[in-house]
Each structure stands twice: as C-alpha cells, then as structure tokens.
Short mmCIF file of C-alpha atoms in Angstrom, two decimals:
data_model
loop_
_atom_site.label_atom_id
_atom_site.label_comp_id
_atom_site.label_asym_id
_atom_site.label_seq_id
_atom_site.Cartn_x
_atom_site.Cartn_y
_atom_site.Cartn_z
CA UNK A 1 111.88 55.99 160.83
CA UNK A 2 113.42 53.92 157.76
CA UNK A 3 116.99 53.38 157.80
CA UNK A 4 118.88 53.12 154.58
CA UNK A 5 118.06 50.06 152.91
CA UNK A 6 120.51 48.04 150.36
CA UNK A 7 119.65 45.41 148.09
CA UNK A 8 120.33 42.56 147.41
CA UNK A 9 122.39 41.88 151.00
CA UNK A 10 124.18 39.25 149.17
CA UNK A 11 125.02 38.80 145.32
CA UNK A 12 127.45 36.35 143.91
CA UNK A 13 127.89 36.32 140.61
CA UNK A 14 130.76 35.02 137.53
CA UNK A 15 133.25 36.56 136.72
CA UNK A 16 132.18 38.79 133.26
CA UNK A 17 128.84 39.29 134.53
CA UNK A 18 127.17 42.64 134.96
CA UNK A 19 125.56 43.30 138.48
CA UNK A 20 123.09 45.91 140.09
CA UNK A 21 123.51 47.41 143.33
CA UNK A 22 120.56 49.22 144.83
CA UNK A 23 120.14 51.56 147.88
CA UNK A 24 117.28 53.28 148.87
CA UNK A 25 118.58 56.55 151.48
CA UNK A 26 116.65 58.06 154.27
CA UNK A 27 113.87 59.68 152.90
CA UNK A 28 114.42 63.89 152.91
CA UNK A 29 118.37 62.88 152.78
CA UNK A 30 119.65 64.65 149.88
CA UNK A 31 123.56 63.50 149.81
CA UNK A 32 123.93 59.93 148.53
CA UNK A 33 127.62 57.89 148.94
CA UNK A 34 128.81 54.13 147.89
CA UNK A 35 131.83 52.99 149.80
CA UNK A 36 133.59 49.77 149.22
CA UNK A 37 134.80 47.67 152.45
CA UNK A 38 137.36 45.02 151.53
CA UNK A 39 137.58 42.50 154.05
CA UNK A 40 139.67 43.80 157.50
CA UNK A 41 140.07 47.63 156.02
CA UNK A 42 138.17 50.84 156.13
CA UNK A 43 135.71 51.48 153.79
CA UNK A 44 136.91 53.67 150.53
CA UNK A 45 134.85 56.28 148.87
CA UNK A 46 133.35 55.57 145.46
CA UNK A 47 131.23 58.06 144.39
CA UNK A 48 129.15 60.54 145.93
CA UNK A 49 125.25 62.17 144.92
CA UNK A 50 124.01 65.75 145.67
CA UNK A 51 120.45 65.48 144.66
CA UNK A 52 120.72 63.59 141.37
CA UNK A 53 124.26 64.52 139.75
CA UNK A 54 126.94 62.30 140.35
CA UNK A 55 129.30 65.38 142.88
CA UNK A 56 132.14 63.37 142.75
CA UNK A 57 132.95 60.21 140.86
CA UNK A 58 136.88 60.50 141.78
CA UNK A 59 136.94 56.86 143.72
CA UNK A 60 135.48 54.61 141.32
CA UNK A 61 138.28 52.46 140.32
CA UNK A 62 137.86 52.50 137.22
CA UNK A 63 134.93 53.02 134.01
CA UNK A 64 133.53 49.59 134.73
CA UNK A 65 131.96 50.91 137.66
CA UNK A 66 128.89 53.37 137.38
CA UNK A 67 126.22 54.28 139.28
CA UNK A 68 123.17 56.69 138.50
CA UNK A 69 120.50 58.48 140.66
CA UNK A 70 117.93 59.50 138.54
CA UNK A 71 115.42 61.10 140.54
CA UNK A 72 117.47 62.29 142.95
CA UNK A 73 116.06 59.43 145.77
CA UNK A 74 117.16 55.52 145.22
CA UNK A 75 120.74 55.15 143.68
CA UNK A 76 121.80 52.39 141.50
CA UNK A 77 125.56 51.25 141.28
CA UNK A 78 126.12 49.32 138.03
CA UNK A 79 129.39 46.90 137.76
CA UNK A 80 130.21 45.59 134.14
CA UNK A 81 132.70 42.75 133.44
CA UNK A 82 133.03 41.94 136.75
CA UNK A 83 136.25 40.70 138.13
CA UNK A 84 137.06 38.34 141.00
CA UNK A 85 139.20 41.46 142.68
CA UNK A 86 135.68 43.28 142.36
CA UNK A 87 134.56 41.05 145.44
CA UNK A 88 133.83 43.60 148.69
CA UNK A 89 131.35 44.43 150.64
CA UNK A 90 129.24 47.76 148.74
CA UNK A 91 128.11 50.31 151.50
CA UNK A 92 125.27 53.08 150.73
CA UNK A 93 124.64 56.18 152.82
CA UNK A 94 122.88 59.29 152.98
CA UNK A 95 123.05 62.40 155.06
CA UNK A 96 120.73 65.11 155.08
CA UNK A 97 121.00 68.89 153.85
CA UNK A 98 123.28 71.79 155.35
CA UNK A 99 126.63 71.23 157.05
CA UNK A 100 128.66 68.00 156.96
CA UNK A 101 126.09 65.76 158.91
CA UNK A 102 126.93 62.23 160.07
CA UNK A 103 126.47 59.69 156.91
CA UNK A 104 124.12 56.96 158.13
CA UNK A 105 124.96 54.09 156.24
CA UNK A 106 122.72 50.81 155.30
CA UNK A 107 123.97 46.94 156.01
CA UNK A 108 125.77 46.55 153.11
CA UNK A 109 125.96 44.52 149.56
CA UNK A 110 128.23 41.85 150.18
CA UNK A 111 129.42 40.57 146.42
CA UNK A 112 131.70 37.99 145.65
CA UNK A 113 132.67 37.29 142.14
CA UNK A 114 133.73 33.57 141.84
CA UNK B 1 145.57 64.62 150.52
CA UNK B 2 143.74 63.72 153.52
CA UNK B 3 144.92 60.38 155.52
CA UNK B 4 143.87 58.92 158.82
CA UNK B 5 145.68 56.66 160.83
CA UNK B 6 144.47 53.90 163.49
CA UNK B 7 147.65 52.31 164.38
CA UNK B 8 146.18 50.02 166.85
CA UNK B 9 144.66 47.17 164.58
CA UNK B 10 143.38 44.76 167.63
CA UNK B 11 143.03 45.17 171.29
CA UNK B 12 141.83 42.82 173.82
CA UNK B 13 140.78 43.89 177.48
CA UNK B 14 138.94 42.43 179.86
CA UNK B 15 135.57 43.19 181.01
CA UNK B 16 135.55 46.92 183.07
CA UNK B 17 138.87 47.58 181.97
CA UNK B 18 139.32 51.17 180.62
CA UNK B 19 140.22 51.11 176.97
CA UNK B 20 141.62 53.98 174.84
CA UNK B 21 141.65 54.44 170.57
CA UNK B 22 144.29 56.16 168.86
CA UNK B 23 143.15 58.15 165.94
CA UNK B 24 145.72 60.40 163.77
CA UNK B 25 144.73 62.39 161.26
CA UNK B 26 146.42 64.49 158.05
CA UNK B 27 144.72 67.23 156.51
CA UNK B 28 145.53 70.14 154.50
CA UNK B 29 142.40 71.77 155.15
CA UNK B 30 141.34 74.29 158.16
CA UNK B 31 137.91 73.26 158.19
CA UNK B 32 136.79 69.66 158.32
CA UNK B 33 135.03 67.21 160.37
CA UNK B 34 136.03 63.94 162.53
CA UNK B 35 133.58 60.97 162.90
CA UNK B 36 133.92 57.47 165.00
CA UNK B 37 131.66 54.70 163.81
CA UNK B 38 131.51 51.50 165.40
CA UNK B 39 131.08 48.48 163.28
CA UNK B 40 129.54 45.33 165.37
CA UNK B 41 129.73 41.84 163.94
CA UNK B 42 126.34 42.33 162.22
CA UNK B 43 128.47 44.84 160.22
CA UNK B 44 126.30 47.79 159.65
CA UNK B 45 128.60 50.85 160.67
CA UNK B 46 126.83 53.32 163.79
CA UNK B 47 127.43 56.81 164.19
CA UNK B 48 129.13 57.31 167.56
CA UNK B 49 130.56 61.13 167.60
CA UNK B 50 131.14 63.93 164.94
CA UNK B 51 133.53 67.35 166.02
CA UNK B 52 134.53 70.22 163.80
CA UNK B 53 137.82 71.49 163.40
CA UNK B 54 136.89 74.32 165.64
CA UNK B 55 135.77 72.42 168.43
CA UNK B 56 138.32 70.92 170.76
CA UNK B 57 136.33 70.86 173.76
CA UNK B 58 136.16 67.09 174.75
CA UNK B 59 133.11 65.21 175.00
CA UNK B 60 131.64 62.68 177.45
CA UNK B 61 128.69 60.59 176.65
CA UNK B 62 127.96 57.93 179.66
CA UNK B 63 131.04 55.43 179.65
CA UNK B 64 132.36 57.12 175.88
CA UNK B 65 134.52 59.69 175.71
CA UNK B 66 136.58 61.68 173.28
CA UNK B 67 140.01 63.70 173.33
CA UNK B 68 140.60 65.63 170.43
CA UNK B 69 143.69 67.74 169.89
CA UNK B 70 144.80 69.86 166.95
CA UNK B 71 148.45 70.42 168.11
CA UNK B 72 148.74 66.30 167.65
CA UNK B 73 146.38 66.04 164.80
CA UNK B 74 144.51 63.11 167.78
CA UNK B 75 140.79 62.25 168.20
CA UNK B 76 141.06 59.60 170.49
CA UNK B 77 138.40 57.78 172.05
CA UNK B 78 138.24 56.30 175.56
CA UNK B 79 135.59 53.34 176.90
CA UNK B 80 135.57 53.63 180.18
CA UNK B 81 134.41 50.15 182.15
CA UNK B 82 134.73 48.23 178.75
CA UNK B 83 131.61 45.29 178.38
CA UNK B 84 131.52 42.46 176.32
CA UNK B 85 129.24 44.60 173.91
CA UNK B 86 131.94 46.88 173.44
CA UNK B 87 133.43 44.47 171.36
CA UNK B 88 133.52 45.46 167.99
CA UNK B 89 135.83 46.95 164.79
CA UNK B 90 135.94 50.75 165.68
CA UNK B 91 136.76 53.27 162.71
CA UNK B 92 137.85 57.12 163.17
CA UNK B 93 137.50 58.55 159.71
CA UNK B 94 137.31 62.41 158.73
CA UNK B 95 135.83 64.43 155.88
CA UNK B 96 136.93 67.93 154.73
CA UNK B 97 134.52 70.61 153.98
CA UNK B 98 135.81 71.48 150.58
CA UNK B 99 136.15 68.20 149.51
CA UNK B 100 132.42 67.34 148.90
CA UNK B 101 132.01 65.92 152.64
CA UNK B 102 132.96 62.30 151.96
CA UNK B 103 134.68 60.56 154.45
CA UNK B 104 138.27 59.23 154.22
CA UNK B 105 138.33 56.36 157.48
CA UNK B 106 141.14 54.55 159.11
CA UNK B 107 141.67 50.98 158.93
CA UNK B 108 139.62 50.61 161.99
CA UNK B 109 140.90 49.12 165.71
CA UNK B 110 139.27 45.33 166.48
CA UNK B 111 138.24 45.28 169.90
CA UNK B 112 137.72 42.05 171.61
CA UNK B 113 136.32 42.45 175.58
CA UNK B 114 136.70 39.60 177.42
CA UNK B 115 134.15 38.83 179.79
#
C-alpha cells in the first residue's frame, strides 16, 4: 500500500517568510510525528498527533512553529518568520493503533531558508 | 530524561567483512522500546528491528543480527558478510512507553562498505 507521503520534497524560501509543510500518513495509522534532521545528526522530535489533538507539542523549538491535524488524517506543520537556523530536513511519520509500533516515516521536507 | 548514544560516527569495511554497531541507551523507565532504522543515501529512514524492554532474547534475520543487553544498557547490531548496499547512516533510537511513544535516536553510525 501507500507509504507516507510529504510535500513539497523541497521548499526554499526567505528568511521572514511563512511556510507549509504537509504529510499525508498511512491510511488507518492513527499516531502522527514531525521530526527535524539537521544535516549529519539524528532526527529530533517535534510534535506528536493521537487522532487529531496535538499529544505532545514539548519539541517544537519554539511558538513559531505549529502544526495542526484537523481531521485526524493529513497533518500540516506551519513555520512563521522563518529563520535561516530553521533550515533542516522535516520528517513525517505515522504508526498504527495499540502498542508502540515501528513509526514509518515519509522522504522528508528538505527546507532551506536563504 | 531518555538519551541514546552511537559512539561510532563512521566506519569503513570492506566488502564480506563482519561489521558490528554500538548502541547505548539511558532510560529511567522499565518499559520502553528500541528501534534501528537505516537511512540510505536516498534518505528516507527504514525500519530494521524493534525489542521491548522485556525481551532480551537476540534476534537473527539473514546476515542482521541484534544483541541486546539490559545489564549494559546495549542494543547492538551486527552485519554479518557486509555488501556495498550495506552502506548507509544507521540510527538506534528508543521510545518509552509513558512518554507518548516518540522516539529519542542517536546520532546515527555512517557506514561506508568498500567493494
């Protein structure tokens, strides 16, 4: 089937502009995450979905970063003011219902702020 | 907090060599999970091999295999007969049950096989 999808795969954009991340999860796959993968590190949790409430928002950096679910399927994360440091590569991923399942994770939003 | 370690950052074998990852972890918790997902240079990360705290029994999967121990807080992972396909930035990352599942990874080992 599907794998998670991410869109754009590549966004560059000013700094001070406001971007949209999408991600579309495995269909049936009910926990959402973003990660962020800075170049030559492990990605780092942002913010993670159980059905359509934001679970945990404890890793976005700070309130410039947001990022919605609204019906409880395709997540959007929303960066305002963006900032040259913002630059990373986004991952989405989605697991399914029950016990901690393996997160499958889509290709990745790579975004550089210039 | 939780914290995991991959001390090796690049290795570099040469084709059928045996090859092992280190992987240490830090946890508070008595239940949680350990993962290893392989990143290739397309980058998309792939699911190799998820244990529970409870469940030290090694695993073997064709040339892959795994050696987890609590006493060292280890979940190493061996490629046996290494190929050039092997070659790719390896992450060991763990997520505690309590703790909304999310995963907490390593800084990931580069793996270069030589042919």
């Amino acid at each position: 089937g599907a794998g998670v999808s991410q869109t754009p795969s590549n966004k560059v954009t000013e700094k001070g502009k406001y971007v949209e991340l999408r991600c579309d999860p495995i269909s049936g796959h009910t926990a959402l995450y973003w990660y962020r993968q800075s170049l030559g590190q492990g990605p780092e949790f942002l913010i993670y979905f159980q059905g359509t409430g934001a679970a945990d928002d404890s890793g976005l950096p700070n309130d410039r970063f947001f990022a919605v679910r609204p019906e409880g399927s395709v997540s959007t994360l929303k960066i305002q003011r963006t900032e040259r440091g913002d630059s990373a590569v986004y991952l989405c991923a989605s697991s399914p219902p029950g016990e901690p399942y393996e997160q499958y994770f889509g290709p990745g939003t790579r975004l550089t702020v210039t | 907090a939780q914290k995991v370690t991959q001390a090796q950052t690049e290795i570099s074998v040469v084709e059928k060599e045996d090859v092992t990852l280190d992987c240490v972890y830090e946890t508070r918790d008595t239940t949680y999970y350990l993962f290893w997902y392989k990143q290739p240079p397309s980058g998309e990360l792939v699911f190799l091999i998820r244990r529970n705290s409870f469940d030290e029994q090694n695993e073997i999967s064709g040339r892959y295999s795994w050696n987890f121990q609590k006493s060292t807080s280890s979940f190493n992972f061996t490629i046996t007969a290494s190929q050039v396909v092997d070659s790719a930035v390896y992450f060991c990352a763990l997520s505690e049950v309590y703790a909304g599942n999310m995963l907490t990874f390593g800084g990931g080992t580069r793996l270069m096989v030589k042919p």
